[in-house]
PDB file of N, CA and C in Angstrom:
ATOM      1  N   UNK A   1       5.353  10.654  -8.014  1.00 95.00           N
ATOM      2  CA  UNK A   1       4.170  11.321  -7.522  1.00 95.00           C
ATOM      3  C   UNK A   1       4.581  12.432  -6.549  1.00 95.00           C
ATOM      4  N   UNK A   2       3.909  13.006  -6.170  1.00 96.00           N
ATOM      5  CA  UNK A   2       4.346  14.454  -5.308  1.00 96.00           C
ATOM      6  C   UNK A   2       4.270  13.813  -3.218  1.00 96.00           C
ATOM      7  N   UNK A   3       4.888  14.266  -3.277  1.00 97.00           N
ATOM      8  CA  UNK A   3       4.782  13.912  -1.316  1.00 97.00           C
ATOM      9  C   UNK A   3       3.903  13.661  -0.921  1.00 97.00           C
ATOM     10  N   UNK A   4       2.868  14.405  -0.813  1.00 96.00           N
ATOM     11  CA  UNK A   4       1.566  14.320  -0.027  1.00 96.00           C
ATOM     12  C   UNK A   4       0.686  13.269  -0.888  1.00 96.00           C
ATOM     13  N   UNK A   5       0.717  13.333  -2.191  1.00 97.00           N
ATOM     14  CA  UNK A   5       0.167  11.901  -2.690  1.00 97.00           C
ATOM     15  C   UNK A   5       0.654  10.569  -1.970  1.00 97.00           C
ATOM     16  N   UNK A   6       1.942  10.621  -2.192  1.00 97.00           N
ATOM     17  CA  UNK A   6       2.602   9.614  -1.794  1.00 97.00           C
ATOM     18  C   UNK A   6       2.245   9.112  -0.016  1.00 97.00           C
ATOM     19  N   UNK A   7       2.198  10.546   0.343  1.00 97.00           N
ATOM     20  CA  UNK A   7       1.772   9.922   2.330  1.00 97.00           C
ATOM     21  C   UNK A   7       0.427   9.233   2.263  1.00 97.00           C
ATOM     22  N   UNK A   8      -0.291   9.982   1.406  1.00 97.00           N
ATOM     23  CA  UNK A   8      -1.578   9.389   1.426  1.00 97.00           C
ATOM     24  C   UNK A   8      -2.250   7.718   1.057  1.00 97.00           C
ATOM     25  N   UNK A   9      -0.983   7.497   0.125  1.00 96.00           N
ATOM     26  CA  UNK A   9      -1.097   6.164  -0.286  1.00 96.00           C
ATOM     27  C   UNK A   9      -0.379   5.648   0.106  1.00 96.00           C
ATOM     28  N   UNK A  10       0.593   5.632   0.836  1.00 96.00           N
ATOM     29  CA  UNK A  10       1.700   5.035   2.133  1.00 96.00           C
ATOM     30  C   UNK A  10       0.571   4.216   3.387  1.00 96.00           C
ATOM     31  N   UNK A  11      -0.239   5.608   3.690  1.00 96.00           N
ATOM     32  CA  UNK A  11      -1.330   5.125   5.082  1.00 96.00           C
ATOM     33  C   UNK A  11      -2.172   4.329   4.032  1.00 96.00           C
ATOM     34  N   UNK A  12      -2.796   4.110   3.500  1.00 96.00           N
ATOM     35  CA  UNK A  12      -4.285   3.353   2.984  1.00 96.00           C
ATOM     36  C   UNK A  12      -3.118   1.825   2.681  1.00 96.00           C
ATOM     37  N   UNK A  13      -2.317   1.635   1.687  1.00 96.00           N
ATOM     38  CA  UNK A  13      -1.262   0.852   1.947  1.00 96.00           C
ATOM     39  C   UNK A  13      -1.165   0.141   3.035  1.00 96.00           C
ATOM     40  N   UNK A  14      -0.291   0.461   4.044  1.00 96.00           N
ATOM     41  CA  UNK A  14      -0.021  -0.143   5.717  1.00 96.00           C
ATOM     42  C   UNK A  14      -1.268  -0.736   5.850  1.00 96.00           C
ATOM     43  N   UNK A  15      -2.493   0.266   5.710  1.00 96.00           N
ATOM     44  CA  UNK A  15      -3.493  -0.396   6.673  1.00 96.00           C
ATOM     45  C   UNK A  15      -4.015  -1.646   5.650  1.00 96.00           C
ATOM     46  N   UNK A  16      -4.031  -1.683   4.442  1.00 97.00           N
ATOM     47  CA  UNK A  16      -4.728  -2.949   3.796  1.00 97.00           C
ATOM     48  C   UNK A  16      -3.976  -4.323   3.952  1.00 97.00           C
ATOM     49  N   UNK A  17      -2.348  -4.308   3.995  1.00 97.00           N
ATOM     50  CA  UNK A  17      -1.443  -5.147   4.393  1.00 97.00           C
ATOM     51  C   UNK A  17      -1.448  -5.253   5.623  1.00 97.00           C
ATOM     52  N   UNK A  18      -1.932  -4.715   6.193  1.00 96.00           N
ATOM     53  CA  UNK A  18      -1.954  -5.043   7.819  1.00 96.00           C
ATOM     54  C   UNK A  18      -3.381  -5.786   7.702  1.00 96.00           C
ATOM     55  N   UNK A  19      -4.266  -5.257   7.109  1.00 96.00           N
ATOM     56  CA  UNK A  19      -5.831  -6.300   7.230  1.00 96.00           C
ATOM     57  C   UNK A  19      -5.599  -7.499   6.783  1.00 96.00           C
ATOM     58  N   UNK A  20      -4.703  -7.369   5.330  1.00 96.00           N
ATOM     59  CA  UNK A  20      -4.424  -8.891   4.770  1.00 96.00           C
ATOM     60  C   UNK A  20      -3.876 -10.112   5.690  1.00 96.00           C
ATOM     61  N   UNK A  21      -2.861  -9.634   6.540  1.00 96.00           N
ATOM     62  CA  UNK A  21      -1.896 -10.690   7.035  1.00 96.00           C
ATOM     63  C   UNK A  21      -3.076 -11.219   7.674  1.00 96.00           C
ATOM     64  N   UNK A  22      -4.319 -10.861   8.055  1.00 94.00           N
ATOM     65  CA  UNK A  22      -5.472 -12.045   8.461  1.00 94.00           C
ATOM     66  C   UNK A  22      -6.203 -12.803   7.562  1.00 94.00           C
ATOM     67  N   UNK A  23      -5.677 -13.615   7.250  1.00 93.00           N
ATOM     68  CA  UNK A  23      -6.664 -14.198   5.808  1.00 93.00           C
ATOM     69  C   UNK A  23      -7.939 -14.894   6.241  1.00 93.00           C
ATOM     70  N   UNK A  24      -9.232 -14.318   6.199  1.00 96.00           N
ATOM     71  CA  UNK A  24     -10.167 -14.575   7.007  1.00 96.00           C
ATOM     72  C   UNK A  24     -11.330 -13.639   5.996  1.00 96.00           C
ATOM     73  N   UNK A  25     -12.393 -14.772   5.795  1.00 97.00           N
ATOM     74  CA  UNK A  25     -13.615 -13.973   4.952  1.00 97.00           C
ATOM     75  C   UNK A  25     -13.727 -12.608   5.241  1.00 97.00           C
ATOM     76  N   UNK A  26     -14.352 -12.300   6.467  1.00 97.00           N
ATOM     77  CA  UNK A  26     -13.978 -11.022   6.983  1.00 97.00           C
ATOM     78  C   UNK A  26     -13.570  -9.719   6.618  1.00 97.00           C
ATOM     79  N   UNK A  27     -11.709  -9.913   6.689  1.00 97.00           N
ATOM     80  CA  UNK A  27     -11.065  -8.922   6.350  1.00 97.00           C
ATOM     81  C   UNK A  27     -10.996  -8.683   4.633  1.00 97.00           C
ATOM     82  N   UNK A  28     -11.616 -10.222   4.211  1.00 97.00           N
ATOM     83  CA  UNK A  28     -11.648 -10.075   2.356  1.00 97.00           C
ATOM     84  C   UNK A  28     -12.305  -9.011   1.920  1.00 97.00           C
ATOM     85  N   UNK A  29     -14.031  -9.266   2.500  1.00 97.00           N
ATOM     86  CA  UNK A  29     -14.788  -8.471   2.181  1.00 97.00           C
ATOM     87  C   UNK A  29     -14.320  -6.904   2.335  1.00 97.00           C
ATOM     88  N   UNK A  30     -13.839  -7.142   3.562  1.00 97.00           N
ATOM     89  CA  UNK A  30     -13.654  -5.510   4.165  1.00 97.00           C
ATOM     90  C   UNK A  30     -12.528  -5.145   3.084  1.00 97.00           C
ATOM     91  N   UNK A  31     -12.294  -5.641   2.452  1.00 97.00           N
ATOM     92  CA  UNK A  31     -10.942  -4.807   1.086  1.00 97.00           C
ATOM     93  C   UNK A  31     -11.514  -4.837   0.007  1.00 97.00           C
ATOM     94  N   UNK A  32     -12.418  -5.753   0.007  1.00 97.00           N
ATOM     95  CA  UNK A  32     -13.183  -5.639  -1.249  1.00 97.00           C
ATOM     96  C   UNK A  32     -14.226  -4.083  -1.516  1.00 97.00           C
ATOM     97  N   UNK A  33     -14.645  -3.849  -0.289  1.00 97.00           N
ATOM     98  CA  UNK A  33     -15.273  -2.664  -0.183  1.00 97.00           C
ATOM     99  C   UNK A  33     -14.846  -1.528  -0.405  1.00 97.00           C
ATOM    100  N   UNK A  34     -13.370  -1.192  -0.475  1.00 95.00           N
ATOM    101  CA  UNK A  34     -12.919  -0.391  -0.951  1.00 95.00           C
ATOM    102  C   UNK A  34     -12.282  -0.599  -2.425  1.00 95.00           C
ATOM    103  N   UNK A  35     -10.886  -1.597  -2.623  1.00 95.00           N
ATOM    104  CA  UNK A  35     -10.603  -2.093  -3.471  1.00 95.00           C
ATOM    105  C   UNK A  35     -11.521  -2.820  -4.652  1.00 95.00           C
ATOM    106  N   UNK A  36     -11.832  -2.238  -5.605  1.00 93.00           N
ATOM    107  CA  UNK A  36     -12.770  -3.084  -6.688  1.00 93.00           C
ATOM    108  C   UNK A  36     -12.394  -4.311  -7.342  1.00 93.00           C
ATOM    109  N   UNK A  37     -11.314  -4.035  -7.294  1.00 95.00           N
ATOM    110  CA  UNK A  37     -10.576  -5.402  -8.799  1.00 95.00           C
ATOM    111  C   UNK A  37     -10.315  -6.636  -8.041  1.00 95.00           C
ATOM    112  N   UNK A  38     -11.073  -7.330  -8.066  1.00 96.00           N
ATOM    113  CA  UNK A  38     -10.752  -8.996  -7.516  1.00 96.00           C
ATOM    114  C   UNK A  38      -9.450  -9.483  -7.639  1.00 96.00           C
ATOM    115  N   UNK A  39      -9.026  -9.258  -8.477  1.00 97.00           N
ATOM    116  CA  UNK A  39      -7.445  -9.534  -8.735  1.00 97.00           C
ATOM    117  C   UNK A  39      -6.482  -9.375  -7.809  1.00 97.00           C
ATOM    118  N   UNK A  40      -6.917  -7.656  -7.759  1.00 97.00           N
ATOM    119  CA  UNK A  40      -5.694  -7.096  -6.727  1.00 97.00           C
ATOM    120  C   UNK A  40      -5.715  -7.402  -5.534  1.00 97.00           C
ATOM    121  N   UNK A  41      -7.311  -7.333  -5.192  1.00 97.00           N
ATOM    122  CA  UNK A  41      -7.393  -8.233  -3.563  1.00 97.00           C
ATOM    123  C   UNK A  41      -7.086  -9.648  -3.324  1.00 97.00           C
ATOM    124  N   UNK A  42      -6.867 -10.684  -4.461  1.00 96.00           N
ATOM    125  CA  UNK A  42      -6.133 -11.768  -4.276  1.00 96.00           C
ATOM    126  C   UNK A  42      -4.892 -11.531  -3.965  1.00 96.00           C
ATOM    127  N   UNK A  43      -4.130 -10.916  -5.039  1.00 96.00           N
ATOM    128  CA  UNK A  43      -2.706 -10.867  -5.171  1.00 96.00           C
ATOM    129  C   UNK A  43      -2.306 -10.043  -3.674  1.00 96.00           C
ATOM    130  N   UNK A  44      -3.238  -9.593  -3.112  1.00 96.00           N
ATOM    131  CA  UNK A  44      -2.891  -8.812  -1.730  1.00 96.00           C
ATOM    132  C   UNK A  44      -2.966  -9.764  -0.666  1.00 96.00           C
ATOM    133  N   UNK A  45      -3.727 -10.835  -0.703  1.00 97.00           N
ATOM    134  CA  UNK A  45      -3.958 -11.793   0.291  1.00 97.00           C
ATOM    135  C   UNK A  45      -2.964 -13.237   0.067  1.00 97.00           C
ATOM    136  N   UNK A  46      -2.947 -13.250  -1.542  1.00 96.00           N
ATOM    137  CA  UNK A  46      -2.180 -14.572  -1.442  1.00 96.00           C
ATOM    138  C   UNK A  46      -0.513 -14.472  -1.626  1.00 96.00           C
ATOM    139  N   UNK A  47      -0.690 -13.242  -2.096  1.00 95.00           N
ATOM    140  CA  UNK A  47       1.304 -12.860  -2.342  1.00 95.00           C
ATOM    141  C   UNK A  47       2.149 -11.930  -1.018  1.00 95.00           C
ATOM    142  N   UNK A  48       1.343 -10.721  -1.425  1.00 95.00           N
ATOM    143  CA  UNK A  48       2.111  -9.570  -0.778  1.00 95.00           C
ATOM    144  C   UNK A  48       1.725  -9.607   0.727  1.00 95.00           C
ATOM    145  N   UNK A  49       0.934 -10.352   1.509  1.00 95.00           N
ATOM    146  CA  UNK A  49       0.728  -9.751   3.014  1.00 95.00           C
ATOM    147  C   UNK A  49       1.140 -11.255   3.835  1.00 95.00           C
ATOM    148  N   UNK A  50       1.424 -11.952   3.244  1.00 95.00           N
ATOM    149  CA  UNK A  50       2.409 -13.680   3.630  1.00 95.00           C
ATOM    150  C   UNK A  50       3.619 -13.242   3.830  1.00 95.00           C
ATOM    151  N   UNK A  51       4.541 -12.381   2.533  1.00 95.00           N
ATOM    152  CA  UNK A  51       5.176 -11.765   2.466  1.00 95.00           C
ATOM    153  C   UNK A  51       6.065 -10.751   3.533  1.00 95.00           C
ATOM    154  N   UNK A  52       4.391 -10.011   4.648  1.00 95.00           N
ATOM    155  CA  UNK A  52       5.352  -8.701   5.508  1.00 95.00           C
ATOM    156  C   UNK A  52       4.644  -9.892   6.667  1.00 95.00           C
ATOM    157  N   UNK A  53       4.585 -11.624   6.847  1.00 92.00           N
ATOM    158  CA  UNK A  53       4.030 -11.825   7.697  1.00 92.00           C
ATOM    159  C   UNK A  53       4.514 -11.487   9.077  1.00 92.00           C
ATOM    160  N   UNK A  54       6.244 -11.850   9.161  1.00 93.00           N
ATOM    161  CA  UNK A  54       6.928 -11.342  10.082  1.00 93.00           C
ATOM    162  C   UNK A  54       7.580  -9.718  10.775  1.00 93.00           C
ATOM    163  N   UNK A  55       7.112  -9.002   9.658  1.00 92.00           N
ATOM    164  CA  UNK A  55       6.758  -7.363   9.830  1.00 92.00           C
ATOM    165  C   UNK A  55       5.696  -6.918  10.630  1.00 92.00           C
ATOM    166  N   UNK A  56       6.238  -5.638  11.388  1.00 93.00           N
ATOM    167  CA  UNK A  56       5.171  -5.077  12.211  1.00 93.00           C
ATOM    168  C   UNK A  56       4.691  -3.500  11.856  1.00 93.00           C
ATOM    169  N   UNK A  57       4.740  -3.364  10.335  1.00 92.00           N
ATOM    170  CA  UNK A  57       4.155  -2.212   9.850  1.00 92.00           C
ATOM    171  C   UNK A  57       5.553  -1.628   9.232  1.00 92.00           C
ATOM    172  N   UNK A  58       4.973  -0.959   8.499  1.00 94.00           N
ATOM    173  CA  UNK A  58       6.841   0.233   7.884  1.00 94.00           C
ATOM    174  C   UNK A  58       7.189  -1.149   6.687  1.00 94.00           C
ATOM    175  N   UNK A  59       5.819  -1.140   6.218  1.00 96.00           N
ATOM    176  CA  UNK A  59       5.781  -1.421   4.234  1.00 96.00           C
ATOM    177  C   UNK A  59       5.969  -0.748   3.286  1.00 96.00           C
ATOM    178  N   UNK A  60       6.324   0.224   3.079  1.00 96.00           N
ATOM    179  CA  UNK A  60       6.309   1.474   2.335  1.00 96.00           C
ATOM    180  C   UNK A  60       7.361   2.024   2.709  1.00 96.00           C
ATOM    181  N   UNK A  61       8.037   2.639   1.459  1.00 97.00           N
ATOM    182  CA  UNK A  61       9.539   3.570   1.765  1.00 97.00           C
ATOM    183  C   UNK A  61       9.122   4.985   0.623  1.00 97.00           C
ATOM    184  N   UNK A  62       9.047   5.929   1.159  1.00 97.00           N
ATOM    185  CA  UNK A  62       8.916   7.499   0.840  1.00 97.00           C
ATOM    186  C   UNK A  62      10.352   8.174   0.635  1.00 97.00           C
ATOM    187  N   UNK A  63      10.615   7.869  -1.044  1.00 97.00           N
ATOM    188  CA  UNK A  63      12.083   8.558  -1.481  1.00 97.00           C
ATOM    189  C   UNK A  63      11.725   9.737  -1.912  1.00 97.00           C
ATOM    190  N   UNK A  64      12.397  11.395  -1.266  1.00 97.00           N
ATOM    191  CA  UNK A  64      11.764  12.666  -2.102  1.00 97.00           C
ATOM    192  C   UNK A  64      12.974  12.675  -2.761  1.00 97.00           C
ATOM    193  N   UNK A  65      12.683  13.467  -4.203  1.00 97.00           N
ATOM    194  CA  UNK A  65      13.732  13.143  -5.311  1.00 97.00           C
ATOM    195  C   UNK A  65      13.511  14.873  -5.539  1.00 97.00           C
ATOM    196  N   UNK A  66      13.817  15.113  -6.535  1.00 96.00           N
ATOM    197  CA  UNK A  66      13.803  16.750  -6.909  1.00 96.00           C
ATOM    198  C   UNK A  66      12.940  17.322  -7.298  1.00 96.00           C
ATOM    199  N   UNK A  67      12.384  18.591  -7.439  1.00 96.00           N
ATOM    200  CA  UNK A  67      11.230  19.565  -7.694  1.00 96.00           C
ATOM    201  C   UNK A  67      10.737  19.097  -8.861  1.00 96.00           C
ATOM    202  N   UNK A  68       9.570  19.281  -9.445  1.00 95.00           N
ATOM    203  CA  UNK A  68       8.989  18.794 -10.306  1.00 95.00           C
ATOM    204  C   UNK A  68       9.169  20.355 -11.156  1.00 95.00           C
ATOM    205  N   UNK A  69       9.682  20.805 -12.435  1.00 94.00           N
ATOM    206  CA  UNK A  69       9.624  21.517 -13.486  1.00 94.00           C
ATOM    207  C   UNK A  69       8.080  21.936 -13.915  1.00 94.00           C
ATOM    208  N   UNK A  70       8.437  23.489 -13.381  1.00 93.00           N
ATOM    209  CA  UNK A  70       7.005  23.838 -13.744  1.00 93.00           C
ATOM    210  C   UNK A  70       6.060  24.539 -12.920  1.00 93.00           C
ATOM    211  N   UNK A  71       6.100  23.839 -11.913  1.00 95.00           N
ATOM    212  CA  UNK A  71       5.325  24.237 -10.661  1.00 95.00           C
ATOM    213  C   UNK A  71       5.816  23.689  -9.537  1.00 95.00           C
ATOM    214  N   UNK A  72       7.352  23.360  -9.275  1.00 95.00           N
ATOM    215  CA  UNK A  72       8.425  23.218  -8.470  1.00 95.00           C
ATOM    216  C   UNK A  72       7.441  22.405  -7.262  1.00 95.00           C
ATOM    217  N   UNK A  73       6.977  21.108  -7.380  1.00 96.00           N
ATOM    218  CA  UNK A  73       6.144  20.816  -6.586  1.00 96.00           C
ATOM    219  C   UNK A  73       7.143  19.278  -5.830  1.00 96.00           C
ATOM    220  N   UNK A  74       6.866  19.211  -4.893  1.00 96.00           N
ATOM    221  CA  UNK A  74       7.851  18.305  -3.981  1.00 96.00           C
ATOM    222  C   UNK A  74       7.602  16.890  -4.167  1.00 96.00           C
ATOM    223  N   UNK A  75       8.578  16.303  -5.122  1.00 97.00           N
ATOM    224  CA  UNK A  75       8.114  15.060  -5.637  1.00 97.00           C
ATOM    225  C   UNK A  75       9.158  13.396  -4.963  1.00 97.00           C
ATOM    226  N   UNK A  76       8.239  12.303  -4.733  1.00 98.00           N
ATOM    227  CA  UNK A  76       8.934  11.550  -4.185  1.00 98.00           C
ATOM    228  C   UNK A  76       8.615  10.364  -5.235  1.00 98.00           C
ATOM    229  N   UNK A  77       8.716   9.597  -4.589  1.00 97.00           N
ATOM    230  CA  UNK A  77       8.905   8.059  -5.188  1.00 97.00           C
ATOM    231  C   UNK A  77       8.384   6.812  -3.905  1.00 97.00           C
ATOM    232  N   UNK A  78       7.461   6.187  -3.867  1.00 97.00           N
ATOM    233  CA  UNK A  78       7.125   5.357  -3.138  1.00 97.00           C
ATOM    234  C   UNK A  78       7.422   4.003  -3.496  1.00 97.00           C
ATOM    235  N   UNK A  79       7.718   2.803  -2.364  1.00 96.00           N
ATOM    236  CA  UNK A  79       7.871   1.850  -2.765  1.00 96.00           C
ATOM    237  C   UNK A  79       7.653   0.857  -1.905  1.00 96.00           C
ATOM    238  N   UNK A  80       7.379  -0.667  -1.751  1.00 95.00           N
ATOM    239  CA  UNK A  80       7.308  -1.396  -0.882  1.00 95.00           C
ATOM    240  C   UNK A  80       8.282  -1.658  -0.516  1.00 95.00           C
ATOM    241  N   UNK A  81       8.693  -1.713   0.798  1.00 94.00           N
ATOM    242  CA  UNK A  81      10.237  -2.422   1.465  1.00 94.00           C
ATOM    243  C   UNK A  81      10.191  -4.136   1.077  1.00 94.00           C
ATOM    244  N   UNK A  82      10.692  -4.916   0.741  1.00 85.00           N
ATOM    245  CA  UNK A  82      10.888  -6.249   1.235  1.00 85.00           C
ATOM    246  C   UNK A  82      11.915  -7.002   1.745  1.00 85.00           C
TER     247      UNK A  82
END
């Protein structure tokens, strides 16, 4: 994806794994409100945010890799740290 995609979904990221590590009706709903797919908001509460429980943010790693062909646009690679 291009950089600035990637920052953008880096921050919305952090902050939903940071809501998860509270597993509490609450913060469900509040992901549900954005996030649609029931699925993914499980798999966010029961896998991945248990997961960074002992983490204090800096879930996400932003690799920039080479120009994108074409319209030489600044492309990276995002990923979860674990």
């Amino acid at each position: 994806t291009t950089v600035t995609r990637a920052k953008e979904v880096r921050a919305m990221t952090e902050k939903y794994i940071t809501l998860a590590k509270d597993n509490s009706l609450h913060n469900k709903r509040q992901a549900m409100a954005f996030i649609t797919k029931e699925a993914v908001v499980k798999k966010l509460f029961d896998e991945i945010a248990p997961s960074y429980s002992d983490r204090n943010g800096g879930y996400c790693r932003i690799t920039k890799t080479e120009a994108r062909r074409g319209d030489a646009a600044e492309m990276a690679i995002i990923e979860l740290v674990k």
